[in-house]
Coordinates of C-alpha atoms and ligand atoms in Angstrom, one line a residue:
X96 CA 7.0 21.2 -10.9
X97 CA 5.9 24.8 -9.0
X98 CA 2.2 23.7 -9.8
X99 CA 2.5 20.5 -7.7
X100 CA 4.9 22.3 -4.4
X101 CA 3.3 21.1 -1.1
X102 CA 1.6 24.2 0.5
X103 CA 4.3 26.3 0.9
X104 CA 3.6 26.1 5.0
X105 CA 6.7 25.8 6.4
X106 CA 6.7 21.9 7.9
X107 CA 8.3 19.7 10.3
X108 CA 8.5 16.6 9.2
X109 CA 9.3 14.1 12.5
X110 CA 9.7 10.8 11.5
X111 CA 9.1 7.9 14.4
X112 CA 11.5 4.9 13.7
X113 CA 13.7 6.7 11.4
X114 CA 16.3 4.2 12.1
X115 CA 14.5 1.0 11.0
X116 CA 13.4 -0.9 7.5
X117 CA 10.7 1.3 6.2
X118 CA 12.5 4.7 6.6
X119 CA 15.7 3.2 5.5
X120 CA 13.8 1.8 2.3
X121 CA 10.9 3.9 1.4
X122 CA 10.5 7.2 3.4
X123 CA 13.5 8.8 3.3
X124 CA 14.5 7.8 -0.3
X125 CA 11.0 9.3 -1.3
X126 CA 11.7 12.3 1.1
X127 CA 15.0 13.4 -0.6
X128 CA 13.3 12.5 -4.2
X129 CA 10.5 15.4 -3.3
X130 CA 13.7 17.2 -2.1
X131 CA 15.1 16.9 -5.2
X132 CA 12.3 17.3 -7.5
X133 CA 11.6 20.5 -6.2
X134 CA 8.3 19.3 -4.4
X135 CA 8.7 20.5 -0.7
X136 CA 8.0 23.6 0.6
X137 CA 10.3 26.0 0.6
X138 CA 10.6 25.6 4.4
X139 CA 11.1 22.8 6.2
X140 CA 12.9 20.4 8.7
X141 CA 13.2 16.5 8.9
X142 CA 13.1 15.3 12.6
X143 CA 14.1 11.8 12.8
X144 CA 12.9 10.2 16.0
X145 CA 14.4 6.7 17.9
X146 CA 15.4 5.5 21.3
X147 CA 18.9 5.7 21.2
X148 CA 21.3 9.1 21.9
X149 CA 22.0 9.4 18.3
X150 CA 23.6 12.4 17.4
X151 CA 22.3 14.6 13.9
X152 CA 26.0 13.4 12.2
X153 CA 24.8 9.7 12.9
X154 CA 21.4 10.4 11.4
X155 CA 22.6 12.2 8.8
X156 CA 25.7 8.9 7.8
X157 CA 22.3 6.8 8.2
X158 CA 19.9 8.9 6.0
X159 CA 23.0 9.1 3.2
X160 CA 23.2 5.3 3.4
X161 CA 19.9 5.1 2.9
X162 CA 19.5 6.7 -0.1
X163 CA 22.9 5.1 -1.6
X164 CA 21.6 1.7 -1.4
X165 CA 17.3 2.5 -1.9
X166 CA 17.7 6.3 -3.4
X167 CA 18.1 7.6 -6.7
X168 CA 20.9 9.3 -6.2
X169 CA 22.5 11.9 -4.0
X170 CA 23.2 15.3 -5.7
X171 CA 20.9 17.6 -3.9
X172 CA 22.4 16.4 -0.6
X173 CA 24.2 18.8 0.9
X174 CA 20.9 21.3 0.6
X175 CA 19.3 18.5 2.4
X176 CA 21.4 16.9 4.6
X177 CA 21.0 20.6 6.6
X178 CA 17.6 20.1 7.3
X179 CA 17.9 17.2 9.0
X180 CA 18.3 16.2 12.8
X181 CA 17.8 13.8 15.2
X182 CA 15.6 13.5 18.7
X183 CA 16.8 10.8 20.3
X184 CA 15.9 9.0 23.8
X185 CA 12.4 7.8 23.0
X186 CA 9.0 9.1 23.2
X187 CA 6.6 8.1 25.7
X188 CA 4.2 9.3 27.9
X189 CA 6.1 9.5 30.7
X190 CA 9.1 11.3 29.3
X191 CA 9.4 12.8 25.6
X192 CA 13.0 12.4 25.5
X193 CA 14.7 15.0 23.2
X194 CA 11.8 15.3 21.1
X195 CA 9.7 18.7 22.2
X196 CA 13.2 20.5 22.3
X197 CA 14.4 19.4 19.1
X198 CA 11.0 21.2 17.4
X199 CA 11.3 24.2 19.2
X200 CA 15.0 24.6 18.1
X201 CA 13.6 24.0 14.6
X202 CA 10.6 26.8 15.2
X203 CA 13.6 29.0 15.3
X204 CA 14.8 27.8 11.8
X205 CA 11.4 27.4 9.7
X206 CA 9.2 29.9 11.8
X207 CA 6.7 29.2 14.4
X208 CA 3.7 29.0 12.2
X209 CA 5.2 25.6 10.8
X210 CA 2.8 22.7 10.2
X211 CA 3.8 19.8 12.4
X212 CA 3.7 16.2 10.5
X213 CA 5.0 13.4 12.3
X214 CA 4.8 10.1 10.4
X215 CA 4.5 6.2 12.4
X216 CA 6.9 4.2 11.0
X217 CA 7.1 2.2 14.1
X218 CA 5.8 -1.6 14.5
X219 CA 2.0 -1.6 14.9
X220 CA 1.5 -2.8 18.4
X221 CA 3.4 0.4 19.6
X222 CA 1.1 2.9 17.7
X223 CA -1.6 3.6 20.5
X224 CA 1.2 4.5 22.6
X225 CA 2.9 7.0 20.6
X226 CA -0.3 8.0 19.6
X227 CA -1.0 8.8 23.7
X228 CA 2.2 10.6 23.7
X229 CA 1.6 12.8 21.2
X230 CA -1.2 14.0 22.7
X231 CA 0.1 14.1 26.4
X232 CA 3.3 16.3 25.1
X233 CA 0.9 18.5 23.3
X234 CA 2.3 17.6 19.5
X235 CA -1.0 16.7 18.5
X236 CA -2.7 19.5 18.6
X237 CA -3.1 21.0 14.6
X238 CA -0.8 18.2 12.9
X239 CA -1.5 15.6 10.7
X240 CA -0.4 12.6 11.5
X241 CA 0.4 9.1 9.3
X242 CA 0.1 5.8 10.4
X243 CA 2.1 2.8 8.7
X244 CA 0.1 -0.1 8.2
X245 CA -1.6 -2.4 9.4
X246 CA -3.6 -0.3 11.2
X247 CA -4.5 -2.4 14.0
X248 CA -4.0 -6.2 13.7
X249 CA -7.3 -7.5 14.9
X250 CA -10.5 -6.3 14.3
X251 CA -10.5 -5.7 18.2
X252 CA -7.1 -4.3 18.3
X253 CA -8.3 -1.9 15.2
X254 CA -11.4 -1.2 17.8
X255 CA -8.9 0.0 20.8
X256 CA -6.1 2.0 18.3
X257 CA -9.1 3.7 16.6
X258 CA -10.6 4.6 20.3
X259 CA -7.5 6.0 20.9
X260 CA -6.5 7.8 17.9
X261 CA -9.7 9.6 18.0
X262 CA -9.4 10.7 21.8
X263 CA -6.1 12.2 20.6
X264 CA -6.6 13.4 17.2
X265 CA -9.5 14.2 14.8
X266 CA -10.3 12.2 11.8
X267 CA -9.1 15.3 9.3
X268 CA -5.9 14.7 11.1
X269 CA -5.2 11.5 10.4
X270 CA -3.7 9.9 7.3
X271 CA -3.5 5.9 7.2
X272 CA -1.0 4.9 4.2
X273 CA -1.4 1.9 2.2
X274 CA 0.9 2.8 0.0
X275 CA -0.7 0.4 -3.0
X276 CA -3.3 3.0 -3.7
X277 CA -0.1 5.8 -3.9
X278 CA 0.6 3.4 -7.2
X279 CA 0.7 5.1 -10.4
X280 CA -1.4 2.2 -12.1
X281 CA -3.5 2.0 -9.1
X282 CA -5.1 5.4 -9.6
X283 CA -5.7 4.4 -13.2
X284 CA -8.3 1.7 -12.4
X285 CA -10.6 5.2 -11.8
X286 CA -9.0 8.0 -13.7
X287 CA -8.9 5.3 -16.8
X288 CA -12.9 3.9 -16.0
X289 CA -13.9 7.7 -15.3
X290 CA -12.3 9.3 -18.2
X291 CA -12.8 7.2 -21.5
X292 CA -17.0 6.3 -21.7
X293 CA -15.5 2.7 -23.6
X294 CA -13.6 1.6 -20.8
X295 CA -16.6 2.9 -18.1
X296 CA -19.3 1.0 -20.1
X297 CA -17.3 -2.7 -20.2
X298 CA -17.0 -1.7 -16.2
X299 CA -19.1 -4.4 -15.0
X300 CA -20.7 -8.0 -14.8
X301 CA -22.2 -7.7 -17.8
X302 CA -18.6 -8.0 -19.4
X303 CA -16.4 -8.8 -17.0
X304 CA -16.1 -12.6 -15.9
X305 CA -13.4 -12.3 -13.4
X306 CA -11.0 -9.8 -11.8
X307 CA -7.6 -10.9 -10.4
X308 CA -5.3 -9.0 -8.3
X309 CA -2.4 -10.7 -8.0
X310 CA 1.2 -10.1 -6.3
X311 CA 3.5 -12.9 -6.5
X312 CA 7.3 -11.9 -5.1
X313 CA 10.0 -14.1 -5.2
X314 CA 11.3 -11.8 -2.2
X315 CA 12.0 -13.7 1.1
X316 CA 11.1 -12.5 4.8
X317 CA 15.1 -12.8 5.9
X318 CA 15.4 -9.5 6.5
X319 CA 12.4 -9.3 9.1
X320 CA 11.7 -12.6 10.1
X321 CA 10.2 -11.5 13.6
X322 CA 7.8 -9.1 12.3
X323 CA 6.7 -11.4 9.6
X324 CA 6.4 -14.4 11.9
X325 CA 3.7 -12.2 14.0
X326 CA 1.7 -11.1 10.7
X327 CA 1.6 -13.7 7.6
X328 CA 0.4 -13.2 4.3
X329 CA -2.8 -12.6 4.6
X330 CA -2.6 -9.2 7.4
X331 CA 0.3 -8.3 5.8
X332 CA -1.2 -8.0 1.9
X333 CA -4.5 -9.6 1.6
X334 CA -6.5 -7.7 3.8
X335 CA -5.0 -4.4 3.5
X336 CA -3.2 -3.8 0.3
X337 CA -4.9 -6.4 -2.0
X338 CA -8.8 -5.5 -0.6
X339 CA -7.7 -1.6 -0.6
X340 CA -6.8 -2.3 -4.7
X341 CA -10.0 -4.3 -4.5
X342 CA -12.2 -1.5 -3.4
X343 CA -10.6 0.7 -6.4
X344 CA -11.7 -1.7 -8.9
X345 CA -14.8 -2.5 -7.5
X346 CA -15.4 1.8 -6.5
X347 CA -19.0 3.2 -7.8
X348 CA -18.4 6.4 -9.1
X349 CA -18.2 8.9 -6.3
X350 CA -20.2 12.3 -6.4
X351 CA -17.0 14.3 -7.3
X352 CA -13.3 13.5 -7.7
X353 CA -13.1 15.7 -4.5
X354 CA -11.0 13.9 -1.7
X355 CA -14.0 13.2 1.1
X356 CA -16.1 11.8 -2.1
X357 CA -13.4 10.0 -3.2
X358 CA -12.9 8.3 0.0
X359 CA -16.1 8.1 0.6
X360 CA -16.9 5.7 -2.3
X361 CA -14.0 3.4 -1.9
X362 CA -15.0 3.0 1.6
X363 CA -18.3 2.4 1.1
X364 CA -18.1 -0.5 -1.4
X365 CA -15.9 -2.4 1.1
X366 CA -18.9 -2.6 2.7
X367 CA -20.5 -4.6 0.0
X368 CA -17.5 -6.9 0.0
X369 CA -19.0 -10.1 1.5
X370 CA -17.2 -12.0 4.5
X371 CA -14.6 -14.8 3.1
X372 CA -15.9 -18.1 2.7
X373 CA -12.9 -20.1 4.0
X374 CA -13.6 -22.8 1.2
X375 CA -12.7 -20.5 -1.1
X376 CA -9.0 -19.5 0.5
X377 CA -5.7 -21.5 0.1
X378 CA -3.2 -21.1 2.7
X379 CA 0.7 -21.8 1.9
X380 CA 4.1 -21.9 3.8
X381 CA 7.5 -22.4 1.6
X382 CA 9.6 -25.4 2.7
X383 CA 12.6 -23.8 4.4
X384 CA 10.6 -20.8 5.8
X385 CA 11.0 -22.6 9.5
X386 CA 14.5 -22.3 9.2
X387 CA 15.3 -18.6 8.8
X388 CA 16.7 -17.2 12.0
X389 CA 13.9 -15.5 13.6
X390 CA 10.8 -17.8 12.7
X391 CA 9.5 -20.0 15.3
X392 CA 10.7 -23.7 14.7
X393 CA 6.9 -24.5 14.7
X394 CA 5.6 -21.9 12.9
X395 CA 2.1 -22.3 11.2
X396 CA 2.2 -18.4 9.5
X397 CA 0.9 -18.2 6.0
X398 CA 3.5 -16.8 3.4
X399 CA 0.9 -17.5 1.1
X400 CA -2.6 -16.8 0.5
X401 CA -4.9 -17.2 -2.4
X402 CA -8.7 -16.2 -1.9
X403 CA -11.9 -15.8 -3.8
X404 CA -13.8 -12.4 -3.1
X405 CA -17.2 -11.5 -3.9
X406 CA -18.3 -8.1 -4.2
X407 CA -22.7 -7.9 -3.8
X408 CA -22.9 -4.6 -5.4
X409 CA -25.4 -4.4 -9.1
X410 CA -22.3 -3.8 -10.9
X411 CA -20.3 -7.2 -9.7
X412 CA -22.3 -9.4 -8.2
X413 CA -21.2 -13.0 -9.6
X414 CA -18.2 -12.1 -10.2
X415 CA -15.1 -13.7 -9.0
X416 CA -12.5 -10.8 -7.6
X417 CA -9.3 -13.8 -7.5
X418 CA -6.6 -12.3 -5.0
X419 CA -3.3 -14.0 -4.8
X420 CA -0.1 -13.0 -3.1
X421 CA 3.1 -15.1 -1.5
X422 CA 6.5 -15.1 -0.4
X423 CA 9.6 -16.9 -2.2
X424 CA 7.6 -17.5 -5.7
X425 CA 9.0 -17.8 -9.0
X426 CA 7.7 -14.8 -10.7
X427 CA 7.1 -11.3 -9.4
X428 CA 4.4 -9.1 -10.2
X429 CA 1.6 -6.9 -9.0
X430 CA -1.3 -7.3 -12.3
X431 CA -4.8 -6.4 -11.7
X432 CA -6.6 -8.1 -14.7
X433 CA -10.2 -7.8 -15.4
X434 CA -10.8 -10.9 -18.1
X435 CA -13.7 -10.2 -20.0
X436 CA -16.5 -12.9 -21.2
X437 CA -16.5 -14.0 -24.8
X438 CA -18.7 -12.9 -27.0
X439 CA -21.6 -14.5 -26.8
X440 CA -23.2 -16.5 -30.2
X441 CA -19.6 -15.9 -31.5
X442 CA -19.7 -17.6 -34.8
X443 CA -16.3 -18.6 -33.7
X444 CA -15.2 -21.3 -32.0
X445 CA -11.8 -21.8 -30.2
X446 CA -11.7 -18.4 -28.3
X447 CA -9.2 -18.7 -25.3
X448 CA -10.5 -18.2 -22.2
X449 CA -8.2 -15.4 -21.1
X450 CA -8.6 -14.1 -24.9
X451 CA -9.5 -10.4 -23.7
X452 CA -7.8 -9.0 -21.2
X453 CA -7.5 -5.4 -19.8
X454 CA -4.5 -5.5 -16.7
X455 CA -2.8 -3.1 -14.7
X456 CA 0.5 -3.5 -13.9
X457 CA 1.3 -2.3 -10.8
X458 CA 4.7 -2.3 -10.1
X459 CA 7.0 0.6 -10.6
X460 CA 6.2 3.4 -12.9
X461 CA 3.0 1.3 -14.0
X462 CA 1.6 0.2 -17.4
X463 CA -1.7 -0.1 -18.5
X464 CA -2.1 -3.4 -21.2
X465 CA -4.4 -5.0 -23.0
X466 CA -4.9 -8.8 -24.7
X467 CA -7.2 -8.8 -27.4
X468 CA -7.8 -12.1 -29.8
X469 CA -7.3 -11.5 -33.1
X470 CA -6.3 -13.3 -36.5
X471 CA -3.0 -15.3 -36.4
X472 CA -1.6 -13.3 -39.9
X473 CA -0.6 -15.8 -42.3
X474 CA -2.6 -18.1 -45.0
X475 CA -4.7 -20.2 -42.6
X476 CA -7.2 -19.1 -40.4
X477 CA -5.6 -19.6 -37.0
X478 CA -6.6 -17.0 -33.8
X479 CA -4.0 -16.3 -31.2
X480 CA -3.7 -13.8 -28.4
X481 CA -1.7 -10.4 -29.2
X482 CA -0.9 -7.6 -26.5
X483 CA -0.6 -3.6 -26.4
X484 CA 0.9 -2.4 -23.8
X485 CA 0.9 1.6 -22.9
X486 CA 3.7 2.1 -20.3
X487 CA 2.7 5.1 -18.0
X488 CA 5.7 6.5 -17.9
X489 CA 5.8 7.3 -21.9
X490 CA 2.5 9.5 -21.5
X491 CA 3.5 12.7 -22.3
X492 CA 4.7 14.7 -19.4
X493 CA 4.8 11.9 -17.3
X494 CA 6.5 12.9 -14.5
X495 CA 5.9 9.2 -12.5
X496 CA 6.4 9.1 -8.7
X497 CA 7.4 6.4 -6.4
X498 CA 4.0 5.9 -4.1
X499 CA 5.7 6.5 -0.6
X500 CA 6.5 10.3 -2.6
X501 CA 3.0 10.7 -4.6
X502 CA 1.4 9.7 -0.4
X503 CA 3.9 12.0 1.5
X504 CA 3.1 14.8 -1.0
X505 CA -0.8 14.5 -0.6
X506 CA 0.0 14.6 3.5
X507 CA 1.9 17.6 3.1
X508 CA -0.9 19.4 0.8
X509 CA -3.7 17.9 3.3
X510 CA -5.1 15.9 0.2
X511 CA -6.6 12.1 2.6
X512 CA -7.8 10.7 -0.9
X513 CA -5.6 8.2 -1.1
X514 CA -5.4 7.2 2.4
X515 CA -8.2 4.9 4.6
X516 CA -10.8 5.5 6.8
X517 CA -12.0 4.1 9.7
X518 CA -15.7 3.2 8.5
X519 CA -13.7 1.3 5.4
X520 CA -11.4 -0.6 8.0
X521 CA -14.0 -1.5 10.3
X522 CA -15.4 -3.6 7.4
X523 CA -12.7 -4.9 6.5
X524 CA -11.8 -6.8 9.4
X525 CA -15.8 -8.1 9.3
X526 CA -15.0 -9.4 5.7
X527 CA -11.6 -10.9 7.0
X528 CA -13.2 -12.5 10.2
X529 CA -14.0 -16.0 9.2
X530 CA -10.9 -16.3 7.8
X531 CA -8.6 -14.4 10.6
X532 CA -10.9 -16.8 13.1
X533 CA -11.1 -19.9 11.4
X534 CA -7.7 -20.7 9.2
X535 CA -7.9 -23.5 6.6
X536 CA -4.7 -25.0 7.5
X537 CA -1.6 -24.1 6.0
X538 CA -0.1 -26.1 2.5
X539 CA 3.5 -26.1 1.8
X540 CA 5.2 -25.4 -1.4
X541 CA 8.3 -25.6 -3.0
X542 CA 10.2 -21.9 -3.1
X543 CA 10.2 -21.2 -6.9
X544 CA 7.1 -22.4 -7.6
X545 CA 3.2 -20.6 -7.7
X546 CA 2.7 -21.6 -4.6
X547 CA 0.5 -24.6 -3.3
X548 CA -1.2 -26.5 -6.6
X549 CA -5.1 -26.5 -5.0
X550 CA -4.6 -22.6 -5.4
X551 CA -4.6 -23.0 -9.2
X552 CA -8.1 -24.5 -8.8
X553 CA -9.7 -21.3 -7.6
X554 CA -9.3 -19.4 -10.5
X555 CA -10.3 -21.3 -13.1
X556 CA -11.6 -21.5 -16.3
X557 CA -8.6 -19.7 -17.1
X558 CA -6.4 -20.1 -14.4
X559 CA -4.1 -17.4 -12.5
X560 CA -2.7 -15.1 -15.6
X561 CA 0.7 -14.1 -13.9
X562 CA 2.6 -18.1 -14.5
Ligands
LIG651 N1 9.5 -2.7 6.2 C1 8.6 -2.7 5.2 O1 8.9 -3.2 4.0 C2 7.3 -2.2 5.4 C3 6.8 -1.8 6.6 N2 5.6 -1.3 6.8 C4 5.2 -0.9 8.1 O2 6.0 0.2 8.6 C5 6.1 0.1 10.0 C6 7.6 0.0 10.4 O3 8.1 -1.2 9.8 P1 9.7 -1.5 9.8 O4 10.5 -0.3 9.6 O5 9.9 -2.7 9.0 O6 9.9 -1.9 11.4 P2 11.2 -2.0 12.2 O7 11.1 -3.3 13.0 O8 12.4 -1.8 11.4 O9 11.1 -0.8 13.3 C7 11.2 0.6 13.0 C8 11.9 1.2 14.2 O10 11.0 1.3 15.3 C9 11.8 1.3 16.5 N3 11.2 0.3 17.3 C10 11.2 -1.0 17.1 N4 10.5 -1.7 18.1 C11 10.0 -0.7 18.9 C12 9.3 -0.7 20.1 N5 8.8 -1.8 20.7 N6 9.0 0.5 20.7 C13 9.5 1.7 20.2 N7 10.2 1.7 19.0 C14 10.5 0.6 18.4 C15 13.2 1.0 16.1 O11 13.9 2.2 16.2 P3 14.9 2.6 17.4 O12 15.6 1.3 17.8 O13 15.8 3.6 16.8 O14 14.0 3.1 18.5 C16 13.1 0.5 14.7 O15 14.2 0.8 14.0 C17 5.3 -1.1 10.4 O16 4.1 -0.7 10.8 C18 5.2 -2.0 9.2 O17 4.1 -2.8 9.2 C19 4.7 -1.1 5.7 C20 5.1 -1.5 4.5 C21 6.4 -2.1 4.2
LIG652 O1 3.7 -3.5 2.5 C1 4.3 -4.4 1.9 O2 4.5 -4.3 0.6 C2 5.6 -5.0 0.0 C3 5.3 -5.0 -1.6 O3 5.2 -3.7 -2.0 P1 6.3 -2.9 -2.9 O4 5.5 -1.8 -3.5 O5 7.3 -2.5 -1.9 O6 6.8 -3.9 -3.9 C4 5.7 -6.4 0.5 O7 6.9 -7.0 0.0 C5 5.8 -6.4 2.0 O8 5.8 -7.7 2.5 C6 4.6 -5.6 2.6 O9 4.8 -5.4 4.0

């Protein structure tokens, strides 16, 4: 574990809405399992940040709940429960609330050369303004600081927060998470290309007929109806998580695995990714989804999206990248799966269409799998589809993290691989404009289901692989 420990710079660690969903659920839980894994430096305080007088005992009740009901566990606690405080009565440009003292009084405990990081998980339309704040209460100056997702909702809004950002920080200070790139798997679809010469030369057109990324959850919005009723399917995954895992598959090899080359060349194929043809996109909305408390009696939000994506580099032009993601389906799964073309002047017949498959499961510790046709044992001569699956977390000295952990680790060591860059972003919302401008409208569904049928067109011949 010593050879991963973040740089052993003392930090603060402030974390903006450290009372709401994604600190209760991800950050925290991932904080305390660096805690507890040994992986912070030795040094360091957690600053959570709201706009209520909350006192450090309150914080702390709330951080323990936290990691009862999304942790793994709570034995390391009291050694971390001592590092943590609270900054209460907002943060804005106009007053700072407890915030500036609250870091000094924590200078005194880790040292005054301590690294500032302060991390955004606050909705997105507030960012710019926390962002201004930061800079007007001079916190800006030398920290890094990470930005939740989406980051910006428009491509115009992306324009303005981007303006901003940059008058208050520079680029090497800034780390936007999309936390599906912090995946175990995810990082696969280049380590496993880039390290085994088999898997690099099937990488491509030549073999591959179609790619699908696909992330069905049978989760429901209850929980933040309001915030989902502003954002939909396709701003809240499609054109941030599911492009972002996109880029990885689609990612020429960069010049070195060094960070700025690494983001570099997922970056830069988004730029070959070409604008959405709204033909080629299903829109759905589960029956019932008008009726959580919350959601606007009208509402026309998409909690479903299925979308063809073409990618006009050498290496995958022609080829299909199938994206599909939605609320309140049956199944769930995250599965990137490149289907490979049949051999062709096979002297067989009968070959399935989805007869070779090479997918990445994305969910959890991750798994690498493969579908391969082979001969049905027995007497008669019968093919069928058989699977291997390799399970990352049974490589040897697999030490998996959750992604929120593996993202705040790289923050903390000043590692932006895995995080997103402007230039990347930018074209991103050109790819998403017809779509984001011109909405086929939306289908319903029945909750349970794959979402609307005319979805299932899109990816044939062999149809979506996750049923
Ligand atoms: N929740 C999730 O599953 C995921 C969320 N995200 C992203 O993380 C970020 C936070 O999401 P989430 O935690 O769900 O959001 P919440 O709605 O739970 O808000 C987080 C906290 O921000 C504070 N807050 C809310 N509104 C405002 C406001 N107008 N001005 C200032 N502070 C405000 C509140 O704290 P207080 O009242 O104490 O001030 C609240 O607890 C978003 O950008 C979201 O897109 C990304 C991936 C998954
Ligand atoms: O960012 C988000 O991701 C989750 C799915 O990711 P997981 O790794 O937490 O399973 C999704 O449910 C949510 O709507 C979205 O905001």
């Amino acid at each position: 574990m010593m050879d991963h420990m973040a740089s052993v710079q003392p930090t603060i660690f402030v974390l903006f809405g450290a009372t709401g969903d994604l600190a209760k659920r991800m950050v925290l839980p991932s904080f305390y399992e660096l805690h507890a894994g040994g992986l912070l430096p030795e040094k360091w305080v957690l600053i959570g940040n709201g706009r209520h007088d909350t006192s450090d005992e309150e914080f702390r009740d709330h951080v323990h709940d936290a990691l009862d009901e999304f942790g793994s566990g709570t034995d390391h606690w009291d050694a971390f429960s001592e590092r943590i405080r609270f900054a209460g009565k907002g943060f804005t440009v106009d007053d700072p609330g407890a915030l500036p003292d609250v870091i000094e009084a924590a200078r005194k405990d880790v040292g005054d050369d301590a690294q500032l990081v302060h991390y955004i998980a606050l909705p997105p339309t507030t960012f710019e303004d926390y962002t201004k704040a930061l800079g007007a209460h001079g916190l800006a100056e030398g920290a890094r600081v990470v930005y939740e997702k989406p980051f910006g909702t428009s491509q115009k809004n992306f324009e303005e927060l981007d303006k901003v950002v940059h008058g208050v920080l520079d680029e090497k200070q800034v780390y936007r998470i999309d936390h599906f790139l912090g995946k175990e798997a995810t990082q696969n679809l280049h380590v496993l290309r880039f390290a085994n010469g088999m898997v690099d030369g099937i990488w491509n057109s030549r073999h591959v007929e179609q790619v699908q990324i696909d992330v069905p959850e049978t989760l429901n919005i209850d929980d933040r109806a309001e915030f989902y009723d502003e954002t939909g399917a396709v701003l809240d995954m499609l054109v941030t998580h599911l492009f972002q895992v996109a880029a990885e598959v689609a990612i020429e090899p960069p010049a070195s695995m060094s960070a700025e080359d690494l983001q570099s060349a997922r970056e830069s194929v988004i730029g070959s990714f070409r604008p959405i043809d709204t033909s080629e996109v299903v829109l759905g909305q589960y029956d019932g989804y008008r009726d959580v408390e919350g959601v606007a009696d009208d509402s026309t939000v998409d909690t479903f999206v299925a979308a063809k994506l073409w990618v006009d580099t050498d290496r995958w032009r022609g080829v299909p990248f199938l994206l599909r993601t939605g609320k309140m389906l049956g199944v769930s799964a995250q599965r990137v799966s490149l289907v490979f073309r049949k051999p062709p002047n096979s002297p067989l017949t009968g070959i399935p269409d989805d007869g070779t498959v090479l997918s990445f499961d994305l969910s959890g510790n991750g798994a690498i799998d493969m579908s391969m046709t082979v001969k049905e044992p027995g007497p008669d001569f019968d093919l069928s589809v058989g699977h291997l699956s390799l399970p990352l977390k049974c490589v040897p000295d697999a030490e998996p993290l959750s992604p929120y952990s593996r993202l705040i680790l790289d923050v903390l060591n000043g590692d932006r691989s895995l995080f997103t860059r402007p230039d990347g972003l930018a074209q991103v919302w050109k790819v998403a404009a017809p779509l984001l401008d011109n909405p086929p409208s939306v289908e319903n569904y029945a909750p349970g289901t794959m979402g609307p049928d005319s979805a299932d067109d899109l990816a044939s011949p062999c149809g979506w692989l996750v049923r």
